[in-house]
Amino acid sequence: MSFFQPNMPENFFTVVEIPQQKVYNGVFFPAVLSSDPTRLTSDVSVLTEAIKLHKPWLDSLLHRSGAVLFRGFPLTTASDFNNVVEAFGYEELPYIGGAAPRSKVVGRVFTTNESPPDQKISFHHEMAQVSVYPSKLFFFCEVEPASGGETPIVLSHIIYEKMNEKYPEFVEKLEEHGLIYTRVLGEEDDNSSSVGRGWKSTFLTQDKSVAEERAAKLGVKLEWMEDVVKTIMGPIPAIKLEKTRQRKIWFNSMVGAYIGWKDPRNNTVKTVTFGDGSPLPAHIVYDCLKILDEESVAIPWQKGDILLVDNLAVLHSRRPFNLPRRILASLCK
């Protein structure tokens, strides 16, 4: 089916269905947009102009579905991706305070987590462990994975509802106390770890005093210890009321930190606790992971795919993969 409204090139954006989608209350997750083959052109500017012209509809589709996959458009390079990101007009969010090692590619485009391909990255809302986080994320498949490497996504309010139904006392404590995240950073990036970003690139400075200032703006406390620094984030809410949709969301990185923040500097069990400092019950954390997996959608990447994610509606993760694979990203306020 296609969407048409006055002033829109008829059938430029075609809403399609793919096998991996889920349906919640009649709404497909994610929404998938393709191009009418008769209107397909190698000129990326045709797509970017269509985005600018019909951004209100695209915004409403994102708000309704939580994520939008653009598939079948003539996108091949990081520059193409950057042009699409800029066409949406969202303000860029600098990657300050995030844990993932990544590198700038062009414009507003960065690599995704550069940790080894055999590592799984658990579900999380991007930068949920700090007070300043993106509202939207773009992902782009520049090089299709040989195998694996999907970026599973899951609706946050569904996870909240299922966890609240199964573990109401645990959820009540989360709502009351929030979470504290603790992570030890080296000086330089460690690409062998999915949370190996060093303090210099985390805070985009080589000056410890500047790092202190930028950490404070994110609600992060720093404790310097020889060649490393301990970052203490929180207590910070683990569950939020998403005001535009008037529903509670599972806005945290609890599972990701408890299971995935492991390297020579960090012990996963100690990386996240309740906001009062008490430990999280392991069986509930692992059951939450099971629920996340069961409710998630994992769509195999195709070259040229762009996935636009509402970070206040959707958690994401990464499956292990066989090279080659190159997924790029851009963060928006």
mmCIF file of C-alpha atoms in Angstrom:
data_model
loop_
_atom_site.group_PDB
_atom_site.id
_atom_site.type_symbol
_atom_site.label_atom_id
_atom_site.label_comp_id
_atom_site.label_asym_id
_atom_site.label_seq_id
_atom_site.Cartn_x
_atom_site.Cartn_y
_atom_site.Cartn_z
ATOM 1 C CA MET A 1 0.000 0.000 0.000
ATOM 2 C CA SER A 2 1.131 3.577 -0.438
ATOM 3 C CA PHE A 3 0.525 6.883 1.253
ATOM 4 C CA PHE A 4 -0.708 9.785 -0.795
ATOM 5 C CA GLN A 5 -1.618 13.309 0.162
ATOM 6 C CA PRO A 6 -1.805 16.613 -1.729
ATOM 7 C CA ASN A 7 1.587 17.881 -2.873
ATOM 8 C CA MET A 8 3.172 14.438 -2.468
ATOM 9 C CA PRO A 9 4.575 12.770 -5.588
ATOM 10 C CA GLU A 10 2.116 9.936 -5.957
ATOM 11 C CA ASN A 11 3.481 6.704 -4.493
ATOM 12 C CA PHE A 12 6.960 8.109 -3.796
ATOM 13 C CA PHE A 13 6.903 6.460 -0.391
ATOM 14 C CA THR A 14 5.345 3.027 -0.473
ATOM 15 C CA VAL A 15 4.503 1.339 2.823
ATOM 16 C CA VAL A 16 5.419 -2.330 2.538
ATOM 17 C CA GLU A 17 5.244 -5.355 4.803
ATOM 18 C CA ILE A 18 8.096 -7.760 5.550
ATOM 19 C CA PRO A 19 7.970 -11.081 7.421
ATOM 20 C CA GLN A 20 9.879 -9.943 10.508
ATOM 21 C CA GLN A 21 7.472 -7.163 11.517
ATOM 22 C CA LYS A 22 5.245 -7.404 14.587
ATOM 23 C CA VAL A 23 1.793 -5.853 14.901
ATOM 24 C CA TYR A 24 0.641 -4.136 18.094
ATOM 25 C CA ASN A 25 -2.932 -2.809 18.187
ATOM 26 C CA GLY A 26 -3.018 -2.752 14.397
ATOM 27 C CA VAL A 27 0.270 -0.823 14.072
ATOM 28 C CA PHE A 28 3.222 -2.435 12.301
ATOM 29 C CA PHE A 29 6.574 -2.397 14.081
ATOM 30 C CA PRO A 30 8.692 -1.170 12.504
ATOM 31 C CA ALA A 31 7.049 0.685 9.649
ATOM 32 C CA VAL A 32 8.815 -0.098 6.373
ATOM 33 C CA LEU A 33 9.012 2.372 3.491
ATOM 34 C CA SER A 34 10.191 1.610 -0.010
ATOM 35 C CA SER A 35 10.173 3.432 -3.313
ATOM 36 C CA ASP A 36 7.918 3.016 -6.286
ATOM 37 C CA PRO A 37 10.229 1.276 -8.841
ATOM 38 C CA THR A 38 8.876 3.474 -11.618
ATOM 39 C CA ARG A 39 10.099 6.531 -9.704
ATOM 40 C CA LEU A 40 13.405 5.085 -8.576
ATOM 41 C CA THR A 41 16.422 7.195 -9.494
ATOM 42 C CA SER A 42 20.089 7.123 -8.560
ATOM 43 C CA ASP A 43 19.863 10.803 -7.607
ATOM 44 C CA VAL A 44 19.829 10.895 -3.804
ATOM 45 C CA SER A 45 18.594 14.492 -3.889
ATOM 46 C CA VAL A 46 15.189 13.251 -5.054
ATOM 47 C CA LEU A 47 14.873 11.319 -1.804
ATOM 48 C CA THR A 48 16.187 14.132 0.376
ATOM 49 C CA GLU A 49 13.782 16.633 -1.190
ATOM 50 C CA ALA A 50 10.891 14.228 -0.645
ATOM 51 C CA ILE A 51 11.908 13.889 3.014
ATOM 52 C CA LYS A 52 11.958 17.654 3.471
ATOM 53 C CA LEU A 53 8.621 18.065 1.731
ATOM 54 C CA HIS A 54 6.840 15.324 3.665
ATOM 55 C CA LYS A 55 8.628 15.427 6.993
ATOM 56 C CA PRO A 56 5.420 15.986 9.019
ATOM 57 C CA TRP A 57 4.023 12.714 7.699
ATOM 58 C CA LEU A 58 7.307 10.901 8.292
ATOM 59 C CA ASP A 59 7.417 12.274 11.840
ATOM 60 C CA SER A 60 3.874 11.075 12.490
ATOM 61 C CA LEU A 61 4.736 7.629 11.112
ATOM 62 C CA LEU A 62 7.759 7.436 13.412
ATOM 63 C CA HIS A 63 5.646 8.534 16.379
ATOM 64 C CA ARG A 64 3.025 5.905 15.617
ATOM 65 C CA SER A 65 5.369 2.992 14.905
ATOM 66 C CA GLY A 66 8.454 3.795 16.984
ATOM 67 C CA ALA A 67 10.853 2.949 14.133
ATOM 68 C CA VAL A 68 10.907 3.320 10.352
ATOM 69 C CA LEU A 69 13.004 1.226 7.971
ATOM 70 C CA PHE A 70 13.802 2.818 4.595
ATOM 71 C CA ARG A 71 14.607 0.063 2.109
ATOM 72 C CA GLY A 72 15.236 0.048 -1.625
ATOM 73 C CA PHE A 73 16.412 3.635 -1.990
ATOM 74 C CA PRO A 74 19.583 4.567 -3.964
ATOM 75 C CA LEU A 75 21.922 4.939 -0.995
ATOM 76 C CA THR A 76 25.453 3.550 -1.180
ATOM 77 C CA THR A 77 27.876 5.795 0.722
ATOM 78 C CA ALA A 78 28.300 7.432 4.103
ATOM 79 C CA SER A 79 27.840 10.783 2.363
ATOM 80 C CA ASP A 80 24.485 9.634 0.985
ATOM 81 C CA PHE A 81 23.490 8.694 4.521
ATOM 82 C CA ASN A 82 24.670 12.021 5.900
ATOM 83 C CA ASN A 83 22.570 13.851 3.308
ATOM 84 C CA VAL A 84 19.478 11.894 4.357
ATOM 85 C CA VAL A 85 20.104 12.619 8.046
ATOM 86 C CA GLU A 86 20.487 16.319 7.334
ATOM 87 C CA ALA A 87 17.319 16.325 5.221
ATOM 88 C CA PHE A 88 15.274 15.444 8.309
ATOM 89 C CA GLY A 89 16.444 18.636 9.990
ATOM 90 C CA TYR A 90 16.911 17.169 13.474
ATOM 91 C CA GLU A 91 19.597 18.848 15.566
ATOM 92 C CA GLU A 92 22.779 16.814 15.993
ATOM 93 C CA LEU A 93 23.669 15.401 19.413
ATOM 94 C CA PRO A 94 27.426 15.130 20.062
ATOM 95 C CA TYR A 95 28.411 11.690 21.329
ATOM 96 C CA ILE A 96 29.560 12.768 24.795
ATOM 97 C CA GLY A 97 29.165 10.311 27.659
ATOM 98 C CA GLY A 98 28.470 7.187 25.620
ATOM 99 C CA ALA A 99 30.301 3.929 26.268
ATOM 100 C CA ALA A 100 30.818 2.542 22.765
ATOM 101 C CA PRO A 101 34.099 2.938 20.895
ATOM 102 C CA ARG A 102 33.299 4.572 17.562
ATOM 103 C CA SER A 103 34.889 6.819 14.941
ATOM 104 C CA LYS A 104 33.681 9.795 12.940
ATOM 105 C CA VAL A 105 33.213 9.040 9.230
ATOM 106 C CA VAL A 106 31.794 12.158 7.579
ATOM 107 C CA GLY A 107 29.602 15.065 8.654
ATOM 108 C CA ARG A 108 27.210 13.818 11.325
ATOM 109 C CA VAL A 109 27.996 10.145 10.669
ATOM 110 C CA PHE A 110 29.894 7.794 12.968
ATOM 111 C CA THR A 111 30.625 4.103 13.033
ATOM 112 C CA THR A 112 28.496 2.005 15.337
ATOM 113 C CA ASN A 113 30.084 0.117 18.223
ATOM 114 C CA GLU A 114 33.502 -1.077 17.017
ATOM 115 C CA SER A 115 33.808 -4.001 19.433
ATOM 116 C CA PRO A 116 34.732 -7.467 18.021
ATOM 117 C CA PRO A 117 32.095 -9.144 15.818
ATOM 118 C CA ASP A 118 31.682 -12.133 18.136
ATOM 119 C CA GLN A 119 30.368 -9.892 20.930
ATOM 120 C CA LYS A 120 26.641 -9.478 21.407
ATOM 121 C CA ILE A 121 25.510 -6.040 22.541
ATOM 122 C CA SER A 122 22.483 -6.305 24.823
ATOM 123 C CA PHE A 123 19.322 -4.211 24.592
ATOM 124 C CA HIS A 124 19.507 -0.602 25.705
ATOM 125 C CA HIS A 125 18.150 2.841 25.064
ATOM 126 C CA GLU A 126 21.001 4.889 23.647
ATOM 127 C CA MET A 127 22.817 6.729 26.470
ATOM 128 C CA ALA A 128 20.040 5.990 28.986
ATOM 129 C CA GLN A 129 22.705 5.929 31.710
ATOM 130 C CA VAL A 130 23.268 9.702 31.457
ATOM 131 C CA SER A 131 20.950 12.683 31.724
ATOM 132 C CA VAL A 132 21.487 13.913 28.145
ATOM 133 C CA TYR A 133 20.558 11.368 25.489
ATOM 134 C CA PRO A 134 19.393 11.379 21.863
ATOM 135 C CA SER A 135 15.715 11.455 21.006
ATOM 136 C CA LYS A 136 16.315 9.792 17.641
ATOM 137 C CA LEU A 137 18.891 7.461 16.103
ATOM 138 C CA PHE A 138 19.712 6.724 12.491
ATOM 139 C CA PHE A 139 21.431 3.502 11.391
ATOM 140 C CA PHE A 140 22.716 2.864 7.857
ATOM 141 C CA CYS A 141 23.922 -0.339 6.239
ATOM 142 C CA GLU A 142 26.933 0.585 4.123
ATOM 143 C CA VAL A 143 28.250 -2.985 3.914
ATOM 144 C CA GLU A 144 25.812 -5.862 4.278
ATOM 145 C CA PRO A 145 26.907 -8.484 6.849
ATOM 146 C CA ALA A 146 28.156 -11.831 5.594
ATOM 147 C CA SER A 147 25.874 -13.362 8.217
ATOM 148 C CA GLY A 148 24.216 -12.258 11.439
ATOM 149 C CA GLY A 149 24.791 -8.725 12.640
ATOM 150 C CA GLU A 150 21.138 -7.722 12.885
ATOM 151 C CA THR A 151 20.182 -4.739 15.036
ATOM 152 C CA PRO A 152 17.164 -6.105 16.951
ATOM 153 C CA ILE A 153 14.665 -3.525 18.175
ATOM 154 C CA VAL A 154 11.876 -3.759 20.732
ATOM 155 C CA LEU A 155 9.127 -1.427 21.933
ATOM 156 C CA SER A 156 9.963 -0.070 25.369
ATOM 157 C CA HIS A 157 6.410 0.272 26.684
ATOM 158 C CA ILE A 158 5.735 -3.389 25.911
ATOM 159 C CA ILE A 159 8.740 -4.375 28.066
ATOM 160 C CA TYR A 160 7.515 -2.152 30.886
ATOM 161 C CA GLU A 161 4.043 -3.701 30.745
ATOM 162 C CA LYS A 162 5.335 -7.268 30.751
ATOM 163 C CA MET A 163 7.871 -6.659 33.523
ATOM 164 C CA ASN A 164 5.309 -4.824 35.647
ATOM 165 C CA GLU A 165 2.856 -7.670 35.217
ATOM 166 C CA LYS A 166 5.409 -10.361 36.121
ATOM 167 C CA TYR A 167 7.559 -8.528 38.712
ATOM 168 C CA PRO A 168 5.473 -5.676 40.176
ATOM 169 C CA GLU A 169 7.561 -5.331 43.360
ATOM 170 C CA PHE A 170 10.802 -5.174 41.384
ATOM 171 C CA VAL A 171 9.352 -2.559 39.040
ATOM 172 C CA GLU A 172 8.031 -0.558 41.986
ATOM 173 C CA LYS A 173 11.504 -0.478 43.503
ATOM 174 C CA LEU A 174 12.971 0.566 40.152
ATOM 175 C CA GLU A 175 10.479 3.416 39.926
ATOM 176 C CA GLU A 176 11.220 4.490 43.492
ATOM 177 C CA HIS A 177 15.020 4.292 43.459
ATOM 178 C CA GLY A 178 16.133 4.255 39.820
ATOM 179 C CA LEU A 179 19.544 2.833 38.923
ATOM 180 C CA ILE A 180 23.197 3.644 39.490
ATOM 181 C CA TYR A 181 25.620 2.785 36.686
ATOM 182 C CA THR A 182 29.349 2.497 37.394
ATOM 183 C CA ARG A 183 31.953 2.093 34.681
ATOM 184 C CA VAL A 184 35.744 2.306 34.775
ATOM 185 C CA LEU A 185 37.310 3.999 31.742
ATOM 186 C CA GLY A 186 40.851 3.797 30.518
ATOM 187 C CA GLU A 187 42.627 6.773 29.030
ATOM 188 C CA GLU A 188 42.411 5.581 25.417
ATOM 189 C CA ASP A 189 39.788 3.564 23.526
ATOM 190 C CA ASP A 190 39.824 -0.221 23.854
ATOM 191 C CA ASN A 191 38.139 -1.700 20.791
ATOM 192 C CA SER A 192 38.257 -5.186 22.290
ATOM 193 C CA SER A 193 35.395 -4.137 24.580
ATOM 194 C CA SER A 194 31.871 -3.048 23.685
ATOM 195 C CA VAL A 195 32.192 -0.448 26.473
ATOM 196 C CA GLY A 196 35.848 0.314 25.837
ATOM 197 C CA ARG A 197 35.590 4.009 25.073
ATOM 198 C CA GLY A 198 38.349 5.852 26.924
ATOM 199 C CA TRP A 199 37.716 8.994 28.941
ATOM 200 C CA LYS A 200 39.386 11.251 26.376
ATOM 201 C CA SER A 201 36.963 10.302 23.602
ATOM 202 C CA THR A 202 34.030 9.891 26.007
ATOM 203 C CA PHE A 203 34.275 13.546 26.972
ATOM 204 C CA LEU A 204 35.953 14.759 23.754
ATOM 205 C CA THR A 205 38.924 16.281 25.547
ATOM 206 C CA GLN A 206 42.424 15.490 26.806
ATOM 207 C CA ASP A 207 42.008 17.859 29.749
ATOM 208 C CA LYS A 208 40.792 16.299 33.003
ATOM 209 C CA SER A 209 39.218 19.563 34.173
ATOM 210 C CA VAL A 210 37.208 19.834 30.950
ATOM 211 C CA ALA A 211 36.190 16.196 31.355
ATOM 212 C CA GLU A 212 34.974 17.021 34.863
ATOM 213 C CA GLU A 213 32.860 19.911 33.543
ATOM 214 C CA ARG A 214 31.322 17.870 30.745
ATOM 215 C CA ALA A 215 30.663 14.924 33.035
ATOM 216 C CA ALA A 216 28.890 17.192 35.521
ATOM 217 C CA LYS A 217 26.557 18.439 32.774
ATOM 218 C CA LEU A 218 25.594 14.807 32.154
ATOM 219 C CA GLY A 219 25.053 14.112 35.850
ATOM 220 C CA VAL A 220 28.201 11.954 35.976
ATOM 221 C CA LYS A 221 30.647 11.911 38.871
ATOM 222 C CA LEU A 222 34.313 11.123 38.136
ATOM 223 C CA GLU A 223 36.780 9.456 40.498
ATOM 224 C CA TRP A 224 40.341 9.518 39.119
ATOM 225 C CA MET A 225 42.520 6.487 39.885
ATOM 226 C CA GLU A 226 46.015 6.471 38.325
ATOM 227 C CA ASP A 227 45.525 5.636 34.615
ATOM 228 C CA VAL A 228 41.764 5.074 34.805
ATOM 229 C CA VAL A 229 38.688 6.928 35.975
ATOM 230 C CA LYS A 230 35.561 5.551 37.597
ATOM 231 C CA THR A 231 32.349 7.099 36.296
ATOM 232 C CA ILE A 232 29.308 7.032 38.580
ATOM 233 C CA MET A 233 26.014 7.779 36.889
ATOM 234 C CA GLY A 234 22.889 8.164 38.972
ATOM 235 C CA PRO A 235 20.718 7.472 40.728
ATOM 236 C CA ILE A 236 18.906 8.024 37.447
ATOM 237 C CA PRO A 237 15.316 7.026 36.559
ATOM 238 C CA ALA A 238 14.960 3.573 35.002
ATOM 239 C CA ILE A 239 11.334 4.063 34.021
ATOM 240 C CA LYS A 240 9.972 7.205 32.437
ATOM 241 C CA LEU A 241 6.583 8.541 31.464
ATOM 242 C CA GLU A 242 6.819 9.208 27.730
ATOM 243 C CA LYS A 243 4.667 12.330 27.641
ATOM 244 C CA THR A 244 3.826 12.514 23.932
ATOM 245 C CA ARG A 245 2.291 9.032 24.040
ATOM 246 C CA GLN A 246 1.291 9.105 27.732
ATOM 247 C CA ARG A 247 2.749 5.703 28.537
ATOM 248 C CA LYS A 248 5.532 4.394 30.744
ATOM 249 C CA ILE A 249 8.705 3.143 29.078
ATOM 250 C CA TRP A 250 11.542 0.837 30.156
ATOM 251 C CA PHE A 251 14.106 3.589 29.681
ATOM 252 C CA ASN A 252 17.316 2.075 30.957
ATOM 253 C CA SER A 253 20.408 0.064 30.125
ATOM 254 C CA MET A 254 19.942 -2.369 33.009
ATOM 255 C CA VAL A 255 20.283 -5.575 31.012
ATOM 256 C CA GLY A 256 23.009 -4.190 28.774
ATOM 257 C CA ALA A 257 25.115 -3.058 31.732
ATOM 258 C CA TYR A 258 24.506 -6.116 33.929
ATOM 259 C CA ILE A 259 25.334 -8.581 31.170
ATOM 260 C CA GLY A 260 27.482 -6.697 28.695
ATOM 261 C CA TRP A 261 29.647 -4.144 30.517
ATOM 262 C CA LYS A 262 32.442 -6.638 31.039
ATOM 263 C CA ASP A 263 36.111 -6.104 30.285
ATOM 264 C CA PRO A 264 39.426 -6.069 32.234
ATOM 265 C CA ARG A 265 38.336 -2.867 33.997
ATOM 266 C CA ASN A 266 34.718 -3.730 34.772
ATOM 267 C CA ASN A 267 32.765 -6.428 36.581
ATOM 268 C CA THR A 268 29.268 -6.657 35.110
ATOM 269 C CA VAL A 269 27.407 -7.347 38.378
ATOM 270 C CA LYS A 270 28.897 -4.185 39.910
ATOM 271 C CA THR A 271 28.232 -1.942 36.910
ATOM 272 C CA VAL A 272 24.541 -1.436 37.714
ATOM 273 C CA THR A 273 22.607 -1.481 40.993
ATOM 274 C CA PHE A 274 19.385 -0.093 42.373
ATOM 275 C CA GLY A 275 19.626 3.601 43.150
ATOM 276 C CA ASP A 276 19.938 2.815 46.856
ATOM 277 C CA GLY A 277 23.039 0.743 46.119
ATOM 278 C CA SER A 278 21.434 -2.664 46.641
ATOM 279 C CA PRO A 279 22.161 -5.388 44.061
ATOM 280 C CA LEU A 280 19.789 -6.359 41.292
ATOM 281 C CA PRO A 281 18.332 -9.888 41.451
ATOM 282 C CA ALA A 282 20.127 -11.822 38.709
ATOM 283 C CA HIS A 283 17.179 -14.071 37.852
ATOM 284 C CA ILE A 284 14.977 -11.058 37.121
ATOM 285 C CA VAL A 285 17.625 -9.370 34.973
ATOM 286 C CA TYR A 286 18.071 -12.528 32.902
ATOM 287 C CA ASP A 287 14.320 -13.009 32.592
ATOM 288 C CA CYS A 288 14.062 -9.427 31.377
ATOM 289 C CA LEU A 289 16.612 -10.321 28.699
ATOM 290 C CA LYS A 290 14.412 -13.261 27.700
ATOM 291 C CA ILE A 291 11.370 -10.997 27.422
ATOM 292 C CA LEU A 292 13.343 -8.482 25.377
ATOM 293 C CA ASP A 293 14.433 -11.222 22.972
ATOM 294 C CA GLU A 294 10.905 -12.623 22.661
ATOM 295 C CA GLU A 295 9.354 -9.249 21.861
ATOM 296 C CA SER A 296 12.108 -8.006 19.568
ATOM 297 C CA VAL A 297 12.202 -7.693 15.811
ATOM 298 C CA ALA A 298 15.452 -8.590 14.031
ATOM 299 C CA ILE A 299 15.520 -7.661 10.357
ATOM 300 C CA PRO A 300 18.550 -8.800 8.324
ATOM 301 C CA TRP A 301 20.401 -5.781 6.996
ATOM 302 C CA GLN A 302 20.450 -5.051 3.280
ATOM 303 C CA LYS A 303 22.900 -2.639 1.697
ATOM 304 C CA GLY A 304 21.415 0.860 1.605
ATOM 305 C CA ASP A 305 18.951 0.296 4.467
ATOM 306 C CA ILE A 306 18.321 3.192 6.829
ATOM 307 C CA LEU A 307 16.639 2.525 10.166
ATOM 308 C CA LEU A 308 15.250 5.560 11.984
ATOM 309 C CA VAL A 309 14.560 4.845 15.667
ATOM 310 C CA ASP A 310 12.684 6.878 18.262
ATOM 311 C CA ASN A 311 15.007 6.477 21.255
ATOM 312 C CA LEU A 312 12.118 7.265 23.625
ATOM 313 C CA ALA A 313 10.092 4.363 22.266
ATOM 314 C CA VAL A 314 12.542 1.643 21.272
ATOM 315 C CA LEU A 315 15.505 -0.275 22.705
ATOM 316 C CA HIS A 316 18.079 -1.763 20.356
ATOM 317 C CA SER A 317 20.904 -4.292 20.450
ATOM 318 C CA ARG A 318 23.408 -6.014 18.144
ATOM 319 C CA ARG A 319 23.808 -9.658 17.266
ATOM 320 C CA PRO A 320 27.209 -11.249 16.598
ATOM 321 C CA PHE A 321 28.215 -11.404 12.944
ATOM 322 C CA ASN A 322 30.689 -12.598 10.379
ATOM 323 C CA LEU A 323 32.628 -9.957 8.478
ATOM 324 C CA PRO A 324 32.284 -7.945 6.399
ATOM 325 C CA ARG A 325 29.768 -5.616 8.049
ATOM 326 C CA ARG A 326 29.699 -1.840 8.289
ATOM 327 C CA ILE A 327 26.747 -0.138 9.967
ATOM 328 C CA LEU A 328 26.939 3.623 10.489
ATOM 329 C CA ALA A 329 24.978 5.811 12.858
ATOM 330 C CA SER A 330 23.943 9.368 13.632
ATOM 331 C CA LEU A 331 22.457 10.738 16.869
ATOM 332 C CA CYS A 332 19.904 13.549 17.113
ATOM 333 C CA LYS A 333 18.692 15.727 19.984
#
